[in-house]
Short mmCIF file of C-alpha atoms in Angstrom, two decimals:
data_model
loop_
_atom_site.label_atom_id
_atom_site.label_comp_id
_atom_site.label_asym_id
_atom_site.label_seq_id
_atom_site.Cartn_x
_atom_site.Cartn_y
_atom_site.Cartn_z
CA MET A 1 -63.31 36.65 -48.28
CA PHE A 2 -66.15 38.49 -46.64
CA VAL A 3 -67.92 40.90 -49.55
CA PRO A 4 -70.58 43.03 -48.23
CA ALA A 5 -73.09 43.34 -50.96
CA PRO A 6 -72.35 47.16 -51.89
CA TYR A 7 -69.10 45.92 -52.72
CA ARG A 8 -69.86 42.64 -55.05
CA GLN A 9 -68.22 42.81 -58.28
CA PRO A 10 -70.77 44.16 -60.97
CA SER A 11 -69.83 41.16 -63.34
CA ALA A 12 -67.11 38.62 -64.14
CA PRO A 13 -65.09 40.80 -66.25
CA TRP A 14 -64.31 42.95 -63.26
CA MET A 15 -62.39 39.95 -61.83
CA VAL A 16 -60.97 38.78 -64.74
CA ASP A 17 -59.46 42.36 -65.42
CA ILE A 18 -57.95 42.17 -61.82
CA LEU A 19 -56.42 39.18 -62.36
CA ARG A 20 -54.54 40.37 -66.08
CA GLY A 21 -53.80 43.92 -64.94
CA ASN A 22 -52.27 42.34 -61.65
CA PRO A 23 -51.32 39.44 -62.41
CA LEU A 24 -48.20 38.69 -59.25
CA ALA A 25 -50.31 36.83 -56.84
CA LEU A 26 -49.96 35.38 -53.76
CA MET A 27 -50.33 32.02 -53.16
CA VAL A 28 -51.59 30.58 -49.61
CA SER A 29 -51.92 26.81 -48.71
CA ASN A 30 -51.71 24.79 -45.76
CA GLY A 31 -48.37 23.68 -44.41
CA PRO A 32 -47.28 21.16 -41.40
CA ARG A 33 -49.02 21.98 -38.45
CA GLU A 34 -45.73 23.21 -36.85
CA ALA A 35 -45.07 25.56 -39.78
CA GLY A 36 -48.71 27.09 -40.32
CA PRO A 37 -49.74 28.23 -43.67
CA TYR A 38 -47.08 29.18 -46.17
CA ALA A 39 -47.44 32.18 -49.00
CA THR A 40 -45.60 32.79 -51.72
CA HIS A 41 -45.85 36.07 -54.26
CA LEU A 42 -45.44 34.50 -57.69
CA PRO A 43 -46.89 35.45 -61.23
CA VAL A 44 -50.21 33.75 -62.79
CA ILE A 45 -51.59 33.57 -66.19
CA GLN A 46 -54.91 32.22 -68.11
CA ASP A 47 -54.05 28.89 -69.48
CA PRO A 48 -53.69 29.81 -73.23
CA THR A 49 -55.05 26.53 -74.07
CA MET A 50 -58.18 27.85 -72.13
CA THR A 51 -61.20 28.42 -74.96
CA GLU A 52 -64.06 28.59 -72.96
CA ASP A 53 -65.61 31.80 -71.45
CA TRP A 54 -65.20 32.93 -67.91
CA SER A 55 -67.65 32.30 -65.79
CA ALA A 56 -69.47 34.27 -63.37
CA ASP A 57 -67.39 32.80 -60.12
CA LEU A 58 -64.55 31.94 -62.56
CA SER A 59 -64.91 28.31 -61.63
CA GLY A 60 -63.82 26.19 -64.60
CA ALA A 61 -60.88 28.69 -65.60
CA ARG A 62 -57.72 27.56 -65.80
CA LEU A 63 -54.30 29.30 -64.73
CA LEU A 64 -50.84 28.60 -64.89
CA GLY A 65 -47.90 29.49 -62.81
CA HIS A 66 -44.53 29.00 -61.38
CA MET A 67 -41.95 29.10 -58.17
CA ASN A 68 -38.37 28.52 -57.02
CA ARG A 69 -38.19 24.56 -56.44
CA ALA A 70 -36.10 25.49 -53.44
CA ASN A 71 -39.19 27.14 -51.70
CA PRO A 72 -40.32 25.16 -48.79
CA HIS A 73 -43.74 26.36 -49.90
CA TRP A 74 -43.08 24.21 -53.04
CA LYS A 75 -41.71 20.91 -51.11
CA ALA A 76 -45.08 21.30 -49.20
CA LEU A 77 -47.20 21.42 -51.85
CA ASP A 78 -48.74 18.12 -52.68
CA ASP A 79 -50.43 17.57 -55.98
CA GLY A 80 -54.14 18.09 -56.22
CA ALA A 81 -53.41 20.76 -52.96
CA VAL A 82 -56.36 23.28 -52.54
CA VAL A 83 -55.02 26.96 -52.72
CA LEU A 84 -56.02 30.53 -52.64
CA LEU A 85 -54.56 33.16 -55.04
CA THR A 86 -55.20 36.61 -53.60
CA PHE A 87 -54.85 39.47 -56.39
CA THR A 88 -54.80 42.93 -55.09
CA GLY A 89 -56.09 45.54 -57.51
CA PRO A 90 -55.98 49.45 -57.14
CA HIS A 91 -56.54 50.98 -53.85
CA ALA A 92 -56.17 54.17 -52.02
CA TYR A 93 -56.75 55.94 -48.74
CA VAL A 94 -59.61 58.25 -48.60
CA SER A 95 -59.72 60.99 -46.05
CA PRO A 96 -62.25 63.06 -44.37
CA THR A 97 -61.41 65.63 -45.92
CA VAL A 98 -62.78 64.72 -49.13
CA TYR A 99 -65.87 64.26 -48.00
CA GLN A 100 -66.33 67.82 -46.67
CA GLN A 101 -68.69 67.02 -44.11
CA THR A 102 -68.65 65.77 -40.15
CA PRO A 103 -69.28 63.91 -38.67
CA SER A 104 -66.93 61.52 -40.81
CA ALA A 105 -64.32 58.76 -40.62
CA PRO A 106 -61.48 58.12 -42.82
CA THR A 107 -61.23 54.55 -45.00
CA TRP A 108 -59.43 52.64 -47.29
CA ASP A 109 -61.07 51.83 -50.90
CA PHE A 110 -59.38 48.65 -52.55
CA THR A 111 -60.09 45.96 -54.93
CA SER A 112 -59.03 42.53 -54.71
CA VAL A 113 -60.05 38.80 -55.82
CA HIS A 114 -59.90 35.46 -54.09
CA VAL A 115 -59.19 32.47 -56.52
CA HIS A 116 -59.87 28.98 -54.91
CA GLY A 117 -58.66 26.33 -56.72
CA VAL A 118 -56.83 23.12 -56.92
CA LEU A 119 -53.18 22.64 -57.77
CA ARG A 120 -51.67 20.24 -59.88
CA LYS A 121 -48.05 19.79 -60.20
CA ILE A 122 -46.40 19.65 -63.87
CA GLU A 123 -43.74 17.35 -62.97
CA HIS A 124 -40.48 17.10 -65.13
CA ASP A 125 -40.55 14.99 -68.21
CA GLU A 126 -37.74 13.96 -69.41
CA ALA A 127 -36.86 17.33 -71.43
CA GLY A 128 -39.14 19.53 -69.20
CA GLU A 129 -40.81 20.44 -72.39
CA GLU A 130 -44.24 21.19 -70.45
CA THR A 131 -42.47 23.46 -68.08
CA LEU A 132 -40.39 25.17 -71.07
CA GLU A 133 -43.87 25.95 -72.61
CA LEU A 134 -45.41 27.39 -69.38
CA VAL A 135 -42.38 29.65 -69.21
CA ARG A 136 -42.44 30.54 -72.48
CA SER A 137 -45.94 31.44 -72.45
CA THR A 138 -45.93 33.23 -69.34
CA VAL A 139 -43.37 35.40 -71.16
CA ARG A 140 -45.66 36.08 -74.03
CA ALA A 141 -48.44 36.76 -71.95
CA PHE A 142 -46.35 39.54 -69.87
CA GLU A 143 -44.56 40.68 -72.56
CA ALA A 144 -48.18 41.21 -74.71
CA ASP A 145 -49.56 43.22 -71.36
CA PHE A 146 -46.52 44.60 -69.64
CA GLY A 147 -43.33 44.53 -71.96
CA ASP A 148 -41.87 45.40 -75.43
CA SER A 149 -42.69 42.67 -77.06
CA TRP A 150 -38.98 40.81 -76.60
CA ASP A 151 -37.90 38.26 -78.72
CA MET A 152 -36.87 35.33 -76.52
CA SER A 153 -35.92 32.90 -79.07
CA GLU A 154 -32.20 33.77 -78.35
CA SER A 155 -32.43 32.85 -74.72
CA GLN A 156 -33.89 29.13 -75.24
CA ASP A 157 -30.97 27.56 -74.24
CA TYR A 158 -30.98 30.20 -71.27
CA PHE A 159 -34.33 29.27 -70.11
CA ARG A 160 -33.51 24.80 -70.59
CA LYS A 161 -30.25 25.90 -68.03
CA ILE A 162 -32.81 26.94 -65.45
CA LEU A 163 -35.72 24.43 -65.79
CA PRO A 164 -34.45 22.06 -63.17
CA ALA A 165 -34.93 24.72 -60.70
CA VAL A 166 -38.53 25.95 -61.78
CA GLY A 167 -41.41 24.45 -60.27
CA ALA A 168 -44.25 24.77 -62.75
CA PHE A 169 -48.07 24.28 -61.90
CA ARG A 170 -51.99 24.58 -62.96
CA ILE A 171 -54.79 25.69 -60.92
CA ASP A 172 -58.15 24.35 -61.47
CA VAL A 173 -60.44 27.16 -60.43
CA SER A 174 -63.34 25.99 -58.02
CA GLY A 175 -64.54 29.53 -57.55
CA ALA A 176 -64.01 33.44 -56.87
CA GLU A 177 -65.08 36.29 -54.99
CA GLY A 178 -64.27 39.50 -55.79
CA MET A 179 -64.69 42.58 -53.93
CA PHE A 180 -64.46 46.43 -55.23
CA LYS A 181 -64.57 48.77 -52.18
CA LEU A 182 -64.68 52.19 -54.07
CA SER A 183 -67.38 54.07 -51.88
CA GLN A 184 -70.51 52.76 -52.68
CA GLU A 185 -71.56 53.24 -49.53
CA GLN A 186 -71.38 57.14 -49.54
CA ASP A 187 -74.02 59.83 -51.47
CA PRO A 188 -73.35 60.22 -55.07
CA HIS A 189 -71.91 63.62 -54.92
CA VAL A 190 -69.75 62.42 -52.25
CA ARG A 191 -68.42 59.68 -54.10
CA GLU A 192 -67.70 61.59 -57.04
CA ARG A 193 -65.44 64.06 -54.56
CA VAL A 194 -63.44 60.84 -53.78
CA ARG A 195 -62.95 59.67 -57.46
CA GLU A 196 -62.00 63.38 -58.45
CA SER A 197 -59.29 63.33 -55.74
CA PHE A 198 -58.31 59.98 -56.66
CA ALA A 199 -58.10 61.35 -60.74
CA ALA A 200 -56.38 64.11 -59.84
CA SER A 201 -53.15 62.20 -57.84
CA GLY A 202 -50.33 61.58 -59.48
CA SER A 203 -50.28 58.05 -58.40
CA GLY A 204 -51.18 55.24 -61.16
CA ARG A 205 -53.10 53.35 -58.32
CA HIS A 206 -55.28 56.49 -57.54
CA GLN A 207 -55.89 57.21 -61.25
CA GLU A 208 -56.82 53.65 -61.89
CA ALA A 209 -59.22 53.27 -58.91
CA ALA A 210 -60.78 56.49 -60.46
CA ARG A 211 -61.23 54.94 -63.43
CA LEU A 212 -62.83 52.19 -62.03
CA MET A 213 -65.09 54.60 -59.96
CA GLY A 214 -66.22 55.70 -63.41
CA LYS A 215 -67.33 52.44 -64.28
CA LEU A 216 -69.52 51.83 -61.16
CA PRO A 217 -73.23 51.00 -62.45
CA PRO A 218 -75.79 53.73 -60.60
CA PRO A 219 -77.43 52.60 -57.54
CA GLY A 220 -79.80 49.90 -58.39
CA CYS A 221 -78.31 48.68 -61.32
CA PRO A 222 -76.87 45.16 -61.47
CA HIS A 223 -74.32 45.48 -64.39
CA ALA A 224 -71.65 47.86 -65.10
CA SER A 225 -71.29 49.88 -68.41
#
């Protein structure tokens, strides 16, 4: 991903927050020449056994995900395939009316993280225990962050029933780029008007974009607050 200097992530936690807050990734990999690339939307979590700190470019991290084994994308994936995961964070249209100056042009502010890595298929063992644990880990992560602490204990038999259809995998991250295009190219007073317009919106993603804009470091400062 091409990331102009003003839009580079202030620090690694900004990228990690996008991954955790927007875990439905678009995974892209090469397919057969006649088919072209494959792309599948799927949920991704941090491997709960990962104890290392996140590096500046996320290299060394481990992510877990799954897709339907009936998906042609799964069948086209080889163990060790190089994949790209795209995570999209808050984004919003910026109308020139917000700038209150002429000439000007509209734009779209957005946040995105592209994660590169190597996919390792989790093949079924006799009982599918490793795949089952990945499903459980995914439930735990999403219930903690987005759910109501649902108790999955009474659904284990159902989980086992659907396991044959689950294609589970781990991704060993080799690197990542984050783009946080939040009107940094504008003068501070204009950028503040953009932030205020996002904050006043009834849209959650606009408000989240405003929150990130409020955390941007001052010009010339390399680190966010």
